[in-house]
Tab-separated table of C-alpha atoms and ligand atoms in Angstrom:
chain	number	residue	atom	x	y	z
A	280	MET	CA	7.808	28.672	-0.404
A	281	GLY	CA	9.080	25.155	-0.052
A	282	SER	CA	10.401	23.760	3.181
A	283	ASN	CA	13.928	24.549	2.047
A	284	GLY	CA	13.015	28.200	1.563
A	285	LYS	CA	13.108	28.107	-2.226
A	286	THR	CA	10.115	29.266	-4.172
A	287	ILE	CA	8.378	26.359	-5.844
A	288	ASP	CA	6.453	26.965	-9.026
A	289	VAL	CA	3.663	24.520	-8.281
A	290	GLN	CA	1.593	25.591	-11.266
A	291	ASN	CA	4.475	24.846	-13.582
A	292	LEU	CA	5.000	21.447	-11.933
A	293	LEU	CA	1.305	20.647	-12.268
A	294	ASP	CA	1.316	21.682	-15.936
A	295	GLN	CA	4.274	19.431	-16.650
A	296	PHE	CA	2.634	16.668	-14.629
A	297	SER	CA	-0.475	16.842	-16.782
A	298	HIS	CA	1.716	16.522	-19.851
A	299	GLY	CA	3.223	13.344	-18.483
A	300	HIS	CA	6.624	14.623	-17.370
A	301	ARG	CA	8.075	12.114	-14.940
A	302	LEU	CA	10.375	14.568	-13.216
A	303	SER	CA	7.409	16.698	-12.171
A	304	LEU	CA	5.683	13.579	-10.835
A	305	ALA	CA	8.754	12.812	-8.730
A	306	ARG	CA	8.875	16.381	-7.400
A	307	LEU	CA	5.167	16.472	-6.599
A	308	ILE	CA	5.470	13.146	-4.766
A	309	SER	CA	8.316	14.557	-2.669
A	310	LEU	CA	6.295	17.639	-1.765
A	311	VAL	CA	3.338	15.513	-0.691
A	312	GLU	CA	5.547	13.035	1.159
A	313	ASN	CA	7.189	15.850	3.101
A	314	ASP	CA	3.850	17.424	3.924
A	315	ALA	CA	5.067	20.641	2.282
A	316	PRO	CA	2.855	23.742	2.419
A	317	GLU	CA	2.068	23.153	-1.272
A	318	ALA	CA	0.675	19.653	-0.607
A	319	PRO	CA	-2.999	20.573	-0.101
A	320	ARG	CA	-3.064	22.535	-3.359
A	321	ILE	CA	-1.394	19.709	-5.266
A	322	LEU	CA	-3.866	17.178	-3.922
A	323	SER	CA	-6.899	19.265	-4.739
A	324	GLU	CA	-5.612	19.967	-8.265
A	325	ILE	CA	-5.164	16.270	-9.012
A	326	ALA	CA	-8.397	15.154	-7.308
A	327	PRO	CA	-10.510	15.076	-10.510
A	328	LYS	CA	-8.063	12.666	-12.123
A	329	VAL	CA	-7.849	10.176	-9.254
A	330	GLY	CA	-9.720	6.869	-9.395
A	331	ARG	CA	-8.883	5.394	-12.770
A	332	ALA	CA	-6.024	3.093	-11.794
A	333	HIS	CA	-6.418	-0.408	-10.453
A	334	ARG	CA	-4.439	-0.680	-7.198
A	335	VAL	CA	-2.953	-4.002	-6.289
A	336	GLY	CA	-1.521	-4.500	-2.822
A	337	ILE	CA	1.088	-7.213	-2.558
A	338	THR	CA	2.029	-8.322	0.901
A	339	GLY	CA	3.797	-11.198	2.600
A	340	PRO	CA	6.763	-12.039	4.796
A	341	PRO	CA	10.200	-10.465	4.257
A	342	GLY	CA	12.082	-11.992	1.353
A	343	ALA	CA	9.082	-13.931	-0.002
A	344	GLY	CA	9.805	-12.627	-3.485
A	345	LYS	CA	7.296	-9.771	-3.597
A	346	SER	CA	9.569	-7.400	-5.538
A	347	THR	CA	10.544	-10.112	-7.994
A	348	LEU	CA	6.866	-10.848	-8.590
A	349	VAL	CA	6.030	-7.167	-9.047
A	350	ASN	CA	8.868	-6.832	-11.565
A	351	GLU	CA	7.482	-9.718	-13.573
A	352	LEU	CA	3.888	-8.503	-13.377
A	353	ALA	CA	4.942	-5.021	-14.399
A	354	LEU	CA	6.745	-6.447	-17.420
A	355	ALA	CA	3.594	-8.356	-18.342
A	356	ALA	CA	1.547	-5.156	-18.136
A	357	ARG	CA	4.126	-3.314	-20.230
A	358	ARG	CA	3.886	-5.938	-22.947
A	359	ARG	CA	0.248	-4.833	-23.178
A	360	LYS	CA	1.459	-1.212	-23.231
A	361	GLU	CA	-0.261	-0.455	-19.917
A	362	PRO	CA	1.397	2.255	-17.817
A	363	VAL	CA	2.590	1.046	-14.430
A	364	GLY	CA	3.331	2.641	-11.073
A	365	ILE	CA	5.079	0.830	-8.242
A	366	VAL	CA	5.278	1.844	-4.594
A	367	ALA	CA	7.454	-0.238	-2.291
A	368	VAL	CA	7.002	0.459	1.399
A	369	ASP	CA	9.594	-0.520	3.992
A	370	PRO	CA	11.495	-2.949	1.803
A	371	THR	CA	13.940	-4.937	3.886
A	372	SER	CA	15.981	-5.458	0.734
A	373	PRO	CA	16.295	-2.859	-2.016
A	374	PHE	CA	13.445	-2.992	-4.509
A	375	SER	CA	15.649	-4.400	-7.238
A	376	GLY	CA	17.418	-6.807	-4.876
A	377	GLY	CA	15.696	-9.930	-6.085
A	378	ALA	CA	15.883	-9.005	-9.700
A	379	ILE	CA	19.559	-8.150	-9.601
A	380	LEU	CA	20.310	-11.680	-8.495
A	381	GLY	CA	17.799	-12.954	-10.986
A	382	ASP	CA	17.438	-11.461	-14.403
A	383	ARG	CA	19.395	-8.267	-14.587
A	384	VAL	CA	18.376	-7.578	-18.162
A	385	ARG	CA	14.674	-7.608	-17.395
A	386	MET	CA	15.097	-5.285	-14.431
A	387	ASP	CA	17.050	-2.812	-16.521
A	388	ARG	CA	14.309	-2.879	-19.079
A	389	LEU	CA	11.785	-1.990	-16.395
A	390	ALA	CA	13.853	0.764	-14.799
A	391	SER	CA	14.562	2.503	-18.085
A	392	ASP	CA	11.005	2.164	-19.381
A	393	PRO	CA	9.253	5.569	-19.431
A	394	GLY	CA	5.927	3.764	-18.884
A	395	VAL	CA	7.030	2.609	-15.449
A	396	PHE	CA	7.424	4.727	-12.348
A	397	ILE	CA	8.977	3.176	-9.238
A	398	ARG	CA	9.043	4.783	-5.813
A	399	SER	CA	10.473	3.297	-2.644
A	400	MET	CA	9.309	4.677	0.665
A	401	ALA	CA	10.995	4.121	3.984
A	402	THR	CA	8.199	5.478	6.105
A	403	ARG	CA	5.402	3.838	7.963
A	404	GLY	CA	2.689	5.711	9.776
A	405	SER	CA	3.540	6.713	13.303
A	406	LEU	CA	0.478	4.822	14.489
A	407	GLY	CA	1.785	1.599	13.008
A	408	GLY	CA	-0.349	1.548	9.881
A	409	LEU	CA	0.641	2.041	6.291
A	410	ALA	CA	1.747	5.628	6.080
A	411	HIS	CA	-1.149	7.737	5.029
A	412	THR	CA	1.257	9.359	2.567
A	413	THR	CA	1.685	6.005	0.802
A	414	LYS	CA	-1.915	6.221	-0.308
A	415	LEU	CA	-1.456	9.822	-1.374
A	416	VAL	CA	1.538	8.788	-3.486
A	417	ALA	CA	-0.700	6.168	-5.100
A	418	ASP	CA	-3.235	8.939	-5.794
A	419	LEU	CA	-0.530	10.922	-7.585
A	420	LEU	CA	0.485	7.908	-9.680
A	421	ASP	CA	-3.178	7.327	-10.454
A	422	ALA	CA	-3.695	10.924	-11.604
A	423	PHE	CA	-0.509	10.685	-13.634
A	424	GLY	CA	-2.130	7.901	-15.632
A	425	SER	CA	-0.597	4.695	-14.300
A	426	GLY	CA	-3.289	2.164	-15.143
A	427	TRP	CA	-1.863	-0.326	-12.699
A	428	ILE	CA	-0.422	0.579	-9.338
A	429	TRP	CA	1.388	-2.010	-7.290
A	430	ILE	CA	1.904	-1.335	-3.620
A	431	GLU	CA	4.397	-3.689	-2.016
A	432	THR	CA	4.427	-3.947	1.766
A	433	VAL	CA	6.123	-6.334	4.131
A	434	GLY	CA	3.461	-8.023	6.165
A	435	VAL	CA	4.068	-9.855	9.379
A	436	GLY	CA	1.252	-10.574	11.783
A	437	GLN	CA	-1.534	-8.033	11.670
A	438	ALA	CA	0.492	-5.320	9.985
A	439	GLU	CA	-0.515	-6.358	6.494
A	440	VAL	CA	-4.189	-5.859	7.166
A	441	ASP	CA	-4.113	-2.148	6.438
A	442	ILE	CA	-3.139	-2.798	2.838
A	443	VAL	CA	-6.907	-3.212	2.479
A	444	SER	CA	-7.385	0.542	2.804
A	445	ALA	CA	-4.837	1.075	0.004
A	446	ALA	CA	-5.707	-1.512	-2.626
A	447	ASP	CA	-8.531	-2.803	-4.838
A	448	THR	CA	-7.003	-6.254	-5.094
A	449	VAL	CA	-4.902	-7.777	-2.321
A	450	VAL	CA	-2.307	-10.390	-3.221
A	451	VAL	CA	-0.835	-12.362	-0.331
A	452	VAL	CA	2.514	-14.020	-1.026
A	453	LEU	CA	3.622	-17.063	0.938
A	454	VAL	CA	6.561	-19.410	0.466
A	455	PRO	CA	6.999	-23.125	1.226
A	456	GLU	CA	8.909	-22.224	4.382
A	457	SER	CA	5.948	-20.287	5.752
A	458	GLY	CA	3.936	-23.440	6.446
A	459	ASP	CA	3.949	-22.976	10.204
A	460	GLY	CA	3.599	-19.249	9.893
A	461	ILE	CA	0.256	-19.494	8.181
A	462	GLN	CA	-1.383	-20.515	11.422
A	463	VAL	CA	-0.043	-17.401	13.065
A	464	MET	CA	-0.994	-15.098	10.254
A	465	LYS	CA	-4.199	-16.757	9.220
A	466	ALA	CA	-6.664	-14.471	10.957
A	467	GLY	CA	-5.360	-11.447	9.154
A	468	LEU	CA	-4.456	-13.078	5.873
A	469	MET	CA	-7.497	-15.178	5.163
A	470	GLU	CA	-9.802	-12.223	5.392
A	471	ILE	CA	-7.859	-9.851	3.218
A	472	ALA	CA	-6.451	-12.002	0.406
A	473	ASP	CA	-8.120	-11.878	-2.996
A	474	VAL	CA	-5.350	-13.897	-4.587
A	475	PHE	CA	-2.851	-16.191	-2.895
A	476	VAL	CA	0.613	-16.786	-4.270
A	477	VAL	CA	2.871	-19.594	-3.175
A	478	ASN	CA	6.170	-18.311	-4.488
A	479	LYS	CA	9.473	-20.196	-4.517
A	480	SER	CA	7.477	-23.253	-5.498
A	481	ASP	CA	10.708	-24.616	-6.929
A	482	ARG	CA	11.396	-25.539	-3.313
A	483	PRO	CA	9.931	-28.530	-1.494
A	484	GLY	CA	6.710	-28.068	0.444
A	485	ALA	CA	4.842	-25.785	-1.942
A	486	ASP	CA	1.914	-28.171	-2.391
A	487	LEU	CA	1.553	-28.543	1.353
A	488	VAL	CA	1.208	-24.789	1.720
A	489	VAL	CA	-1.385	-24.751	-1.066
A	490	GLN	CA	-3.380	-27.428	0.764
A	491	GLU	CA	-3.109	-25.589	4.036
A	492	ILE	CA	-4.373	-22.350	2.504
A	493	ARG	CA	-7.225	-24.243	0.867
A	494	SER	CA	-8.358	-25.767	4.121
A	495	LEU	CA	-8.098	-22.476	5.986
A	496	LEU	CA	-10.033	-20.756	3.213
A	497	SER	CA	-12.943	-23.111	3.578
A	498	GLY	CA	-13.616	-21.686	7.013
A	499	ARG	CA	-12.925	-18.078	6.347
A	500	PRO	CA	-15.354	-15.210	6.676
A	501	LEU	CA	-15.839	-13.772	3.209
A	502	ARG	CA	-15.275	-10.177	2.272
A	503	ASP	CA	-17.796	-8.108	0.344
A	504	THR	CA	-17.290	-10.238	-2.736
A	505	GLU	CA	-19.060	-13.364	-1.639
A	506	THR	CA	-18.891	-15.071	-4.983
A	507	TRP	CA	-15.137	-14.746	-5.342
A	508	ILE	CA	-13.063	-17.662	-4.170
A	509	PRO	CA	-9.432	-16.559	-3.890
A	510	PRO	CA	-7.334	-18.554	-6.318
A	511	ILE	CA	-4.018	-19.973	-5.146
A	512	VAL	CA	-1.260	-19.579	-7.720
A	513	LYS	CA	2.086	-21.331	-7.520
A	514	THR	CA	4.973	-19.269	-8.866
A	515	SER	CA	8.697	-19.353	-9.161
A	516	ALA	CA	9.203	-15.670	-9.708
A	517	ASN	CA	12.912	-15.627	-10.391
A	518	GLU	CA	12.381	-18.116	-13.206
A	519	GLY	CA	9.288	-16.307	-14.463
A	520	LYS	CA	7.170	-19.399	-13.845
A	521	GLY	CA	3.490	-19.030	-13.001
A	522	ILE	CA	3.542	-15.319	-13.751
A	523	SER	CA	1.015	-15.446	-16.565
A	524	GLU	CA	-1.371	-17.432	-14.324
A	525	LEU	CA	-0.932	-14.875	-11.555
A	526	ASP	CA	-1.396	-12.024	-13.993
A	527	ALA	CA	-4.583	-13.678	-15.244
A	528	ALA	CA	-5.865	-14.218	-11.682
A	529	ILE	CA	-5.373	-10.546	-10.800
A	530	ARG	CA	-7.086	-9.419	-13.988
A	531	ALA	CA	-9.946	-11.818	-13.338
A	532	HIS	CA	-10.380	-10.335	-9.882
A	533	LYS	CA	-10.403	-6.845	-11.312
A	534	LYS	CA	-13.090	-7.905	-13.783
A	535	HIS	CA	-15.074	-9.591	-11.034
A	536	LEU	CA	-15.005	-6.432	-8.911
A	537	THR	CA	-16.169	-4.340	-11.834
A	538	ASP	CA	-18.868	-6.751	-13.026
A	539	THR	CA	-20.431	-7.223	-9.585
A	540	GLY	CA	-20.257	-3.582	-8.548
A	541	ALA	CA	-18.027	-4.555	-5.631
A	542	LEU	CA	-15.321	-2.209	-6.866
A	543	LEU	CA	-17.383	0.880	-6.122
A	544	LYS	CA	-18.370	-0.504	-2.721
A	545	ARG	CA	-14.774	-1.269	-1.847
A	546	ARG	CA	-13.553	2.100	-3.002
A	547	ARG	CA	-16.231	3.912	-1.035
A	548	ALA	CA	-15.366	1.933	2.088
A	549	ARG	CA	-11.704	2.698	1.557
A	550	LEU	CA	-12.313	6.390	1.136
A	551	LYS	CA	-14.335	6.469	4.346
A	552	GLU	CA	-11.437	4.781	6.090
A	553	ARG	CA	-8.930	7.256	4.684
A	554	ILE	CA	-11.028	10.281	5.597
A	555	LYS	CA	-11.342	8.945	9.138
A	556	GLU	CA	-7.594	8.427	9.294
A	557	LEU	CA	-7.015	12.000	8.215
A	558	VAL	CA	-9.496	13.418	10.697
A	559	GLU	CA	-7.873	11.450	13.499
A	560	TRP	CA	-4.397	12.444	12.392
A	561	ASN	CA	-5.378	16.122	12.265
A	562	GLU	CA	-6.995	15.894	15.688
A	563	LEU	CA	-3.916	14.291	17.206
A	564	ARG	CA	-1.623	16.808	15.615
A	565	ARG	CA	-3.769	19.654	16.937
A	566	LEU	CA	-3.894	18.135	20.396
A	567	TRP	CA	-0.178	17.488	20.797
A	568	GLY	CA	0.727	20.763	19.115
A	569	ARG	CA	-0.903	22.827	21.872
A	570	PRO	CA	1.611	24.858	23.864
A	571	GLY	CA	2.796	23.336	27.115
A	572	MET	CA	1.664	19.793	26.335
A	573	ASP	CA	5.134	18.316	26.809
A	574	SER	CA	5.646	19.732	30.269
A	575	LEU	CA	2.082	18.907	31.257
A	576	LEU	CA	2.729	15.315	30.209
A	577	GLU	CA	5.918	15.346	32.265
A	578	THR	CA	4.211	16.582	35.456
A	579	GLN	CA	1.290	14.213	35.055
A	580	ALA	CA	3.632	11.252	34.659
A	581	ALA	CA	5.471	12.312	37.797
A	582	ALA	CA	2.187	12.595	39.687
A	583	VAL	CA	1.121	9.102	38.593
A	584	ALA	CA	4.544	7.702	39.490
A	585	ALA	CA	4.260	9.240	42.953
A	586	GLY	CA	0.869	7.628	43.457
A	587	LYS	CA	-0.864	11.001	43.643
A	588	ARG	CA	-3.315	10.337	40.856
A	589	SER	CA	-4.544	7.655	38.521
A	590	LEU	CA	-3.639	7.287	34.859
A	591	MET	CA	-7.149	8.287	33.926
A	592	GLU	CA	-6.982	11.465	35.975
A	593	ALA	CA	-3.658	12.277	34.342
A	594	ALA	CA	-5.060	11.694	30.870
A	595	ASP	CA	-8.044	13.866	31.764
A	596	ALA	CA	-5.700	16.701	32.697
A	597	LEU	CA	-4.203	16.624	29.188
A	598	ALA	CA	-7.381	16.048	27.254
A	599	PRO	CA	-10.674	15.940	29.156
A	600	SER	CA	-12.449	12.704	28.404
A	601	LYS	CA	-15.798	14.488	28.700
A	602	GLU	CA	-16.539	17.912	27.307
A	603	LYS	CA	-17.031	20.425	30.154
A	604	ARG	CA	-20.410	22.069	30.049
B	884	GTP	N1	14.277	-20.042	-5.088
B	884	GTP	C1	13.585	-18.950	-5.374
B	884	GTP	N2	14.053	-17.758	-5.016
B	884	GTP	C2	13.303	-16.663	-5.291
B	884	GTP	C3	12.071	-16.749	-5.967
B	884	GTP	N3	11.564	-15.516	-6.105
B	884	GTP	C4	12.445	-14.675	-5.548
B	884	GTP	N4	13.511	-15.355	-5.063
B	884	GTP	C5	14.690	-14.811	-4.365
B	884	GTP	O1	14.314	-14.425	-3.058
B	884	GTP	C6	15.055	-13.287	-2.642
B	884	GTP	C7	14.126	-12.201	-2.160
B	884	GTP	O2	13.362	-11.714	-3.252
B	884	GTP	P1	12.641	-10.306	-3.225
B	884	GTP	O3	11.826	-10.201	-4.462
B	884	GTP	O4	13.586	-9.216	-2.917
B	884	GTP	O5	11.676	-10.524	-1.966
B	884	GTP	P2	10.757	-9.450	-1.234
B	884	GTP	O6	9.587	-10.190	-0.700
B	884	GTP	O7	10.489	-8.308	-2.114
B	884	GTP	O8	11.701	-9.015	-0.050
B	884	GTP	P3	11.505	-7.747	0.938
B	884	GTP	O9	10.927	-6.621	0.125
B	884	GTP	O10	12.847	-7.488	1.432
B	884	GTP	O11	10.569	-8.226	2.010
B	884	GTP	C8	15.906	-12.888	-3.831
B	884	GTP	O12	17.178	-13.409	-3.650
B	884	GTP	C9	15.198	-13.545	-4.997
B	884	GTP	O13	16.051	-13.818	-6.077
B	884	GTP	C10	11.605	-18.043	-6.341
B	884	GTP	O14	10.527	-18.234	-6.919
B	884	GTP	N5	12.407	-19.110	-6.021
B	885	MG	MG1	10.811	-6.244	-1.779
């Protein structure tokens, strides 16, 4: 039974999915997104097919041109006949916003292309990270056969860092206007970026941003791929400029990861992270789902407010910090 009470023929959906029917992919994604009772079965059925796609996370400040870039990169992949999946998380403008103002014809081509699957998601994880379901949606796209999966997230401050647990290659997009912002974001960005993009380089200040990134990079702690120096690519996405260079840089990084064995290391690290996330999520859900927790929380808060006990004692009353023997 689905959450709406209707019987869902999961087997039929999975059969259609394995034959490449897009509608079944969309329905399976919805079931997983909504944490439907069928979700665990769906995920275990697709498990053997997950792990073939290359996942590219693309992050940067709101309005930097991420969607426009993804559109262009997807078109480039389609010219090579590679199937593409796109997940946009928390877009502040609709996914096609940039492209509608830009090249309407190209966007239409992408949207009507059966080799492209686009999904926008409005949800972030309740703990502030990328929703764990975002990564599951990427798993579904992967199993469906999308060779490339782009995950677009808005990154401000530290929030973009968790794209690392979702992607093989992380692309950080900056714009000439973000000159001052780099200082603020540098701790998070410098460590996670595999490829830098300075988009909107039709505007003044692009070269300054490139220089700033270069000087920050020289002092950065390297990730597991010590021999990879993140390239900095200037683009003007809405004019399609610099796209082939960016495309080449991403493909070079993919090749580098494969050739050095870093891909397997990264993926293993990511899976560990995701399993931990799930364990923690399950634990929290179990804890807060216990009967009477709400009223217990209420009385403990009142007791702390009245000065009758400390925060720690209150927390202990809800979940003992040490197992009782
Ligand atoms: N001048 C200029 N404008 C651009 C360029 N690339 C994109 N834009 C414009 O910037 C605006 C935002 O583009 P989007 O692609 O929606 O940006 P985004 O980063 O996906 O935005 P959010 O998902 O809302 O964070 C649109 O109006 C684009 O047409 C560029 O290279 N130069
Ligand atoms: Mg966008």
